[in-house]
Tab-separated table of N, CA and C in Angstrom:
chain	number	residue	atom	x	y	z
A	1	UNK	N	9.654	-21.712	16.141
A	1	UNK	CA	9.664	-21.287	14.752
A	1	UNK	C	9.027	-19.905	14.643
A	2	UNK	N	9.779	-18.971	14.130
A	2	UNK	CA	9.270	-17.608	13.965
A	2	UNK	C	8.500	-17.516	12.649
A	3	UNK	N	7.301	-16.978	12.721
A	3	UNK	CA	6.493	-16.779	11.524
A	3	UNK	C	6.182	-15.304	11.343
A	4	UNK	N	6.221	-14.859	10.090
A	4	UNK	CA	5.931	-13.475	9.758
A	4	UNK	C	4.872	-13.465	8.655
A	5	UNK	N	3.837	-12.683	8.856
A	5	UNK	CA	2.752	-12.608	7.878
A	5	UNK	C	2.516	-11.151	7.515
A	6	UNK	N	2.783	-10.825	6.248
A	6	UNK	CA	2.604	-9.449	5.766
A	6	UNK	C	1.187	-9.227	5.256
A	7	UNK	N	0.774	-7.977	5.297
A	7	UNK	CA	-0.498	-7.584	4.702
A	7	UNK	C	-0.427	-6.098	4.362
A	8	UNK	N	-1.369	-5.648	3.539
A	8	UNK	CA	-1.465	-4.222	3.257
A	8	UNK	C	-1.038	-3.784	1.870
A	9	UNK	N	-0.529	-4.714	1.079
A	9	UNK	CA	-0.117	-4.341	-0.277
A	9	UNK	C	-1.319	-4.071	-1.167
A	10	UNK	N	-1.044	-3.578	-2.378
A	10	UNK	CA	-2.133	-3.319	-3.306
A	10	UNK	C	-1.695	-2.468	-4.474
A	11	UNK	N	-2.667	-2.034	-5.245
A	11	UNK	CA	-2.444	-1.187	-6.415
A	11	UNK	C	-2.859	0.242	-6.062
A	12	UNK	N	-1.923	1.169	-6.206
A	12	UNK	CA	-2.192	2.571	-5.903
A	12	UNK	C	-1.637	3.449	-7.021
A	13	UNK	N	-1.952	4.742	-6.941
A	13	UNK	CA	-1.446	5.689	-7.929
A	13	UNK	C	-0.281	6.482	-7.366
A	14	UNK	N	0.479	7.076	-8.238
A	14	UNK	CA	1.598	7.929	-7.834
A	14	UNK	C	1.117	8.981	-6.842
A	15	UNK	N	1.863	9.124	-5.745
A	15	UNK	CA	1.518	10.099	-4.721
A	15	UNK	C	0.666	9.549	-3.592
A	16	UNK	N	0.113	8.372	-3.769
A	16	UNK	CA	-0.724	7.756	-2.734
A	16	UNK	C	0.126	7.201	-1.593
A	17	UNK	N	-0.567	6.759	-0.553
A	17	UNK	CA	0.085	6.158	0.611
A	17	UNK	C	-0.442	4.742	0.842
A	18	UNK	N	0.397	3.924	1.455
A	18	UNK	CA	0.017	2.589	1.887
A	18	UNK	C	0.717	2.296	3.189
A	19	UNK	N	0.102	1.445	4.019
A	19	UNK	CA	0.780	0.966	5.216
A	19	UNK	C	0.820	-0.550	5.177
A	20	UNK	N	2.034	-1.079	5.200
A	20	UNK	CA	2.230	-2.512	5.272
A	20	UNK	C	2.342	-2.932	6.731
A	21	UNK	N	1.791	-4.109	7.027
A	21	UNK	CA	1.862	-4.663	8.372
A	21	UNK	C	2.510	-6.027	8.323
A	22	UNK	N	3.196	-6.375	9.403
A	22	UNK	CA	3.855	-7.676	9.503
A	22	UNK	C	3.630	-8.209	10.906
A	23	UNK	N	2.799	-9.215	11.031
A	23	UNK	CA	2.531	-9.814	12.332
A	23	UNK	C	3.526	-10.940	12.573
A	24	UNK	N	4.153	-10.895	13.737
A	24	UNK	CA	5.241	-11.821	14.069
A	24	UNK	C	4.802	-12.739	15.211
A	25	UNK	N	5.124	-14.009	15.102
A	25	UNK	CA	4.815	-14.957	16.170
A	25	UNK	C	5.929	-15.974	16.291
A	26	UNK	N	5.965	-16.653	17.445
A	26	UNK	CA	6.903	-17.738	17.630
A	26	UNK	C	8.084	-17.442	18.518
A	27	UNK	N	8.279	-16.179	18.886
A	27	UNK	CA	9.384	-15.795	19.751
A	27	UNK	C	9.000	-14.477	20.423
A	28	UNK	N	9.486	-14.237	21.650
A	28	UNK	CA	9.169	-12.937	22.289
A	28	UNK	C	9.515	-11.780	21.362
A	29	UNK	N	8.500	-10.988	21.052
A	29	UNK	CA	8.658	-9.947	20.032
A	29	UNK	C	9.725	-8.944	20.399
A	30	UNK	N	9.883	-8.668	21.698
A	30	UNK	CA	10.852	-7.637	22.104
A	30	UNK	C	12.303	-8.109	22.034
A	31	UNK	N	12.529	-9.335	21.580
A	31	UNK	CA	13.891	-9.821	21.377
A	31	UNK	C	14.284	-9.787	19.892
A	32	UNK	N	13.358	-9.340	19.058
A	32	UNK	CA	13.558	-9.373	17.606
A	32	UNK	C	13.696	-7.982	17.011
A	33	UNK	N	14.741	-7.801	16.213
A	33	UNK	CA	14.825	-6.629	15.346
A	33	UNK	C	14.038	-6.945	14.082
A	34	UNK	N	13.524	-5.909	13.418
A	34	UNK	CA	12.705	-6.135	12.234
A	34	UNK	C	13.188	-5.331	11.038
A	35	UNK	N	12.799	-5.802	9.864
A	35	UNK	CA	13.204	-5.087	8.657
A	35	UNK	C	12.222	-5.294	7.524
A	36	UNK	N	12.292	-4.408	6.554
A	36	UNK	CA	11.532	-4.530	5.313
A	36	UNK	C	12.509	-4.494	4.148
A	37	UNK	N	12.285	-5.407	3.220
A	37	UNK	CA	13.048	-5.463	1.979
A	37	UNK	C	12.052	-5.471	0.827
A	38	UNK	N	12.534	-5.207	-0.378
A	38	UNK	CA	11.658	-5.285	-1.531
A	38	UNK	C	12.407	-5.835	-2.734
A	39	UNK	N	11.648	-6.434	-3.640
A	39	UNK	CA	12.232	-6.963	-4.867
A	39	UNK	C	11.428	-6.464	-6.051
A	40	UNK	N	11.963	-5.467	-6.753
A	40	UNK	CA	11.274	-4.966	-7.944
A	40	UNK	C	11.253	-6.026	-9.044
A	41	UNK	N	10.334	-5.930	-9.979
A	41	UNK	CA	10.271	-6.918	-11.065
A	41	UNK	C	11.589	-7.022	-11.826
A	42	UNK	N	12.112	-8.223	-11.934
A	42	UNK	CA	13.336	-8.455	-12.686
A	42	UNK	C	14.613	-8.007	-12.001
A	43	UNK	N	14.522	-7.618	-10.728
A	43	UNK	CA	15.711	-7.134	-10.024
A	43	UNK	C	15.931	-7.939	-8.747
A	44	UNK	N	17.072	-7.692	-8.118
A	44	UNK	CA	17.399	-8.375	-6.877
A	44	UNK	C	16.686	-7.714	-5.689
A	45	UNK	N	16.572	-8.466	-4.641
A	45	UNK	CA	15.982	-7.940	-3.415
A	45	UNK	C	16.883	-6.856	-2.828
A	46	UNK	N	16.270	-5.807	-2.288
A	46	UNK	CA	17.036	-4.688	-1.729
A	46	UNK	C	16.470	-4.278	-0.380
A	47	UNK	N	17.339	-3.731	0.424
A	47	UNK	CA	16.986	-3.245	1.757
A	47	UNK	C	16.110	-2.012	1.641
A	48	UNK	N	15.097	-1.927	2.507
A	48	UNK	CA	14.241	-0.749	2.569
A	48	UNK	C	14.403	-0.025	3.906
A	49	UNK	N	14.187	-0.751	5.002
A	49	UNK	CA	14.242	-0.118	6.322
A	49	UNK	C	14.384	-1.199	7.384
A	50	UNK	N	14.894	-0.801	8.551
A	50	UNK	CA	15.000	-1.723	9.672
A	50	UNK	C	14.792	-0.974	10.977
A	51	UNK	N	14.451	-1.734	12.002
A	51	UNK	CA	14.180	-1.146	13.306
A	51	UNK	C	14.712	-2.080	14.378
A	52	UNK	N	15.313	-1.516	15.403
A	52	UNK	CA	15.877	-2.321	16.478
A	52	UNK	C	14.780	-2.935	17.343
A	53	UNK	N	15.171	-3.892	18.169
A	53	UNK	CA	14.210	-4.563	19.050
A	53	UNK	C	13.551	-3.578	20.014
A	54	UNK	N	14.282	-2.562	20.404
A	54	UNK	CA	13.732	-1.557	21.315
A	54	UNK	C	12.901	-0.505	20.587
A	55	UNK	N	13.069	-0.442	19.268
A	55	UNK	CA	12.400	0.591	18.486
A	55	UNK	C	13.143	1.909	18.460
A	56	UNK	N	14.269	1.969	19.176
A	56	UNK	CA	14.975	3.225	19.288
A	56	UNK	C	15.907	3.556	18.136
A	57	UNK	N	16.243	2.573	17.333
A	57	UNK	CA	17.138	2.803	16.194
A	57	UNK	C	16.463	2.350	14.910
A	58	UNK	N	16.617	3.170	13.882
A	58	UNK	CA	16.018	2.864	12.587
A	58	UNK	C	17.013	3.185	11.480
A	59	UNK	N	16.961	2.409	10.427
A	59	UNK	CA	17.791	2.642	9.251
A	59	UNK	C	16.888	2.642	8.017
A	60	UNK	N	17.249	3.453	7.028
A	60	UNK	CA	16.477	3.535	5.799
A	60	UNK	C	17.394	3.534	4.588
A	61	UNK	N	16.901	2.963	3.501
A	61	UNK	CA	17.580	3.118	2.223
A	61	UNK	C	17.438	4.570	1.771
A	62	UNK	N	18.448	5.078	1.084
A	62	UNK	CA	18.406	6.471	0.630
A	62	UNK	C	17.177	6.735	-0.247
A	63	UNK	N	16.766	5.743	-1.000
A	63	UNK	CA	15.669	5.928	-1.950
A	63	UNK	C	14.314	6.144	-1.276
A	64	UNK	N	14.213	5.808	0.013
A	64	UNK	CA	12.918	5.944	0.690
A	64	UNK	C	12.958	6.934	1.853
A	65	UNK	N	14.113	7.458	2.185
A	65	UNK	CA	14.227	8.403	3.301
A	65	UNK	C	13.303	9.598	3.086
A	66	UNK	N	12.588	9.951	4.130
A	66	UNK	CA	11.666	11.068	4.054
A	66	UNK	C	10.290	10.705	3.535
A	67	UNK	N	10.140	9.507	2.981
A	67	UNK	CA	8.839	9.065	2.461
A	67	UNK	C	8.290	7.862	3.234
A	68	UNK	N	9.164	6.964	3.663
A	68	UNK	CA	8.759	5.743	4.355
A	68	UNK	C	9.129	5.842	5.832
A	69	UNK	N	8.307	5.237	6.680
A	69	UNK	CA	8.584	5.186	8.111
A	69	UNK	C	8.338	3.775	8.621
A	70	UNK	N	9.339	3.208	9.288
A	70	UNK	CA	9.187	1.901	9.904
A	70	UNK	C	8.869	2.104	11.382
A	71	UNK	N	7.998	1.261	11.904
A	71	UNK	CA	7.644	1.357	13.314
A	71	UNK	C	7.238	-0.035	13.808
A	72	UNK	N	7.034	-0.136	15.110
A	72	UNK	CA	6.623	-1.408	15.678
A	72	UNK	C	5.665	-1.183	16.823
A	73	UNK	N	4.771	-2.124	17.027
A	73	UNK	CA	3.827	-2.090	18.138
A	73	UNK	C	4.005	-3.397	18.902
A	74	UNK	N	4.688	-3.327	20.027
A	74	UNK	CA	4.988	-4.536	20.782
A	74	UNK	C	3.723	-5.176	21.354
A	75	UNK	N	2.697	-4.404	21.594
A	75	UNK	CA	1.444	-4.957	22.116
A	75	UNK	C	0.735	-5.830	21.076
A	76	UNK	N	1.022	-5.549	19.804
A	76	UNK	CA	0.376	-6.286	18.716
A	76	UNK	C	1.343	-7.206	17.980
A	77	UNK	N	2.595	-7.268	18.445
A	77	UNK	CA	3.622	-8.092	17.783
A	77	UNK	C	3.690	-7.794	16.287
A	78	UNK	N	3.668	-6.526	15.954
A	78	UNK	CA	3.559	-6.125	14.553
A	78	UNK	C	4.589	-5.052	14.194
A	79	UNK	N	5.157	-5.204	13.017
A	79	UNK	CA	6.063	-4.218	12.434
A	79	UNK	C	5.324	-3.560	11.270
A	80	UNK	N	5.446	-2.248	11.169
A	80	UNK	CA	4.742	-1.512	10.126
A	80	UNK	C	5.732	-0.824	9.182
A	81	UNK	N	5.266	-0.583	7.972
A	81	UNK	CA	5.997	0.262	7.032
A	81	UNK	C	4.984	1.222	6.423
A	82	UNK	N	5.039	2.470	6.871
A	82	UNK	CA	4.182	3.512	6.315
A	82	UNK	C	4.872	4.092	5.091
A	83	UNK	N	4.213	4.028	3.955
A	83	UNK	CA	4.806	4.474	2.691
A	83	UNK	C	3.973	5.634	2.149
A	84	UNK	N	4.596	6.815	2.073
A	84	UNK	CA	3.924	8.011	1.577
A	84	UNK	C	4.543	8.453	0.260
A	85	UNK	N	3.793	9.242	-0.480
A	85	UNK	CA	4.279	9.781	-1.750
A	85	UNK	C	4.886	8.685	-2.629
A	86	UNK	N	4.134	7.644	-2.826
A	86	UNK	CA	4.631	6.492	-3.576
A	86	UNK	C	4.889	6.844	-5.032
A	87	UNK	N	5.909	6.204	-5.589
A	87	UNK	CA	6.327	6.430	-6.964
A	87	UNK	C	6.317	5.108	-7.722
A	88	UNK	N	6.249	5.165	-9.045
A	88	UNK	CA	6.291	3.898	-9.805
A	88	UNK	C	7.524	3.060	-9.486
A	89	UNK	N	8.629	3.694	-9.158
A	89	UNK	CA	9.857	2.982	-8.794
A	89	UNK	C	9.751	2.209	-7.501
A	90	UNK	N	8.682	2.429	-6.734
A	90	UNK	CA	8.472	1.666	-5.502
A	90	UNK	C	7.743	0.360	-5.762
A	91	UNK	N	7.324	0.138	-6.991
A	91	UNK	CA	6.644	-1.106	-7.339
A	91	UNK	C	7.555	-2.302	-7.082
A	92	UNK	N	7.078	-3.249	-6.281
A	92	UNK	CA	7.908	-4.395	-5.889
A	92	UNK	C	7.092	-5.341	-5.022
A	93	UNK	N	7.646	-6.524	-4.804
A	93	UNK	CA	7.177	-7.397	-3.730
A	93	UNK	C	7.917	-6.978	-2.469
A	94	UNK	N	7.176	-6.733	-1.408
A	94	UNK	CA	7.760	-6.285	-0.149
A	94	UNK	C	7.756	-7.433	0.857
A	95	UNK	N	8.917	-7.628	1.484
A	95	UNK	CA	9.102	-8.725	2.414
A	95	UNK	C	9.445	-8.201	3.802
A	96	UNK	N	8.780	-8.751	4.786
A	96	UNK	CA	9.100	-8.460	6.171
A	96	UNK	C	10.164	-9.445	6.647
A	97	UNK	N	11.029	-9.006	7.541
A	97	UNK	CA	12.078	-9.868	8.050
A	97	UNK	C	12.313	-9.589	9.523
A	98	UNK	N	12.972	-10.534	10.191
A	98	UNK	CA	13.281	-10.367	11.606
A	98	UNK	C	14.548	-11.133	11.942
A	99	UNK	N	15.157	-10.738	13.047
A	99	UNK	CA	16.341	-11.434	13.525
A	99	UNK	C	16.427	-11.303	15.021
A	100	UNK	N	17.041	-12.288	15.657
A	100	UNK	CA	17.232	-12.258	17.107
A	100	UNK	C	18.452	-11.405	17.399
A	101	UNK	N	18.208	-10.132	17.680
A	101	UNK	CA	19.293	-9.180	17.917
A	101	UNK	C	18.731	-8.001	18.686
A	102	UNK	N	19.365	-7.685	19.796
A	102	UNK	CA	18.837	-6.633	20.664
A	102	UNK	C	19.590	-5.311	20.537
A	103	UNK	N	20.638	-5.277	19.711
A	103	UNK	CA	21.437	-4.071	19.587
A	103	UNK	C	21.013	-3.186	18.436
A	104	UNK	N	21.909	-2.243	18.078
A	104	UNK	CA	21.613	-1.308	16.999
A	104	UNK	C	22.822	-1.030	16.114
A	105	UNK	N	23.853	-1.856	16.219
A	105	UNK	CA	25.058	-1.667	15.409
A	105	UNK	C	24.688	-1.723	13.934
A	106	UNK	N	25.149	-0.752	13.174
A	106	UNK	CA	24.656	-0.622	11.797
A	106	UNK	C	25.007	-1.814	10.924
A	107	UNK	N	26.140	-2.479	11.194
A	107	UNK	CA	26.494	-3.636	10.374
A	107	UNK	C	25.605	-4.835	10.662
A	108	UNK	N	24.941	-4.812	11.815
A	108	UNK	CA	24.068	-5.937	12.180
A	108	UNK	C	22.590	-5.595	12.057
A	109	UNK	N	22.302	-4.328	11.794
A	109	UNK	CA	20.907	-3.916	11.687
A	109	UNK	C	20.644	-3.102	10.431
A	110	UNK	N	21.655	-2.469	9.867
A	110	UNK	CA	21.475	-1.589	8.728
A	110	UNK	C	21.407	-2.315	7.402
A	111	UNK	N	21.630	-1.590	6.310
A	111	UNK	CA	21.443	-2.129	4.957
A	111	UNK	C	22.261	-3.378	4.632
A	112	UNK	N	23.367	-3.601	5.331
A	112	UNK	CA	24.203	-4.767	5.015
A	112	UNK	C	23.932	-5.954	5.932
A	113	UNK	N	22.985	-5.807	6.830
A	113	UNK	CA	22.720	-6.861	7.810
A	113	UNK	C	22.000	-8.053	7.190
A	114	UNK	N	22.268	-9.212	7.740
A	114	UNK	CA	21.519	-10.425	7.384
A	114	UNK	C	20.373	-10.600	8.355
A	115	UNK	N	19.237	-11.054	7.845
A	115	UNK	CA	18.082	-11.327	8.683
A	115	UNK	C	17.762	-12.818	8.621
A	116	UNK	N	17.248	-13.343	9.743
A	116	UNK	CA	17.060	-14.790	9.864
A	116	UNK	C	15.720	-15.270	9.340
A	117	UNK	N	14.702	-14.484	9.600
A	117	UNK	CA	13.337	-14.934	9.354
A	117	UNK	C	12.663	-14.034	8.324
A	118	UNK	N	11.839	-14.667	7.483
A	118	UNK	CA	11.230	-13.942	6.366
A	118	UNK	C	9.757	-14.285	6.197
A	119	UNK	N	8.992	-13.289	5.781
A	119	UNK	CA	7.614	-13.521	5.403
A	119	UNK	C	7.510	-13.910	3.939
A	120	UNK	N	6.285	-14.140	3.498
A	120	UNK	CA	6.044	-14.572	2.122
A	120	UNK	C	5.982	-13.410	1.140
A	121	UNK	N	5.797	-12.225	1.627
A	121	UNK	CA	5.790	-11.058	0.754
A	121	UNK	C	4.392	-10.558	0.449
A	122	UNK	N	4.317	-9.271	0.135
A	122	UNK	CA	3.075	-8.652	-0.299
A	122	UNK	C	3.401	-7.709	-1.458
A	123	UNK	N	2.553	-7.695	-2.453
A	123	UNK	CA	2.860	-6.953	-3.671
A	123	UNK	C	2.338	-5.519	-3.580
A	124	UNK	N	3.199	-4.600	-4.000
A	124	UNK	CA	2.821	-3.184	-4.086
A	124	UNK	C	3.049	-2.733	-5.528
A	125	UNK	N	2.027	-2.204	-6.137
A	125	UNK	CA	2.125	-1.698	-7.498
A	125	UNK	C	1.687	-0.244	-7.518
A	126	UNK	N	2.555	0.618	-8.037
A	126	UNK	CA	2.267	2.049	-8.103
A	126	UNK	C	2.155	2.436	-9.577
A	127	UNK	N	0.980	2.879	-9.970
A	127	UNK	CA	0.765	3.260	-11.361
A	127	UNK	C	1.049	4.753	-11.545
A	128	UNK	N	1.480	5.098	-12.740
A	128	UNK	CA	1.816	6.500	-13.026
A	128	UNK	C	0.617	7.275	-13.551
């Protein structure tokens, strides 16, 4: 059973930075691709970013390109989302996800990909 535990959310002001962490357990970490999604208040969940099992391929939603960076530390079994220059529109519950996939094909890793495993979420609120 794969478990994902997010941390790092909070209340910040416009322009601030936050780093979300997602600790993964239950399966060899290097066999899992990872992703971050978010669900703004009253809206549907949306793709934010994803990273391949090797860390060599990354995808981002247009709304976060240039501001957010996804990364992974295989020694710590952790996926990160560094969020810079935060805006009120980034306010959402952020969810970490993972899937057993070693490739980088955009349909299986990018914005339209399905992920198998999900964390409980961490809340990010950006005040203006």
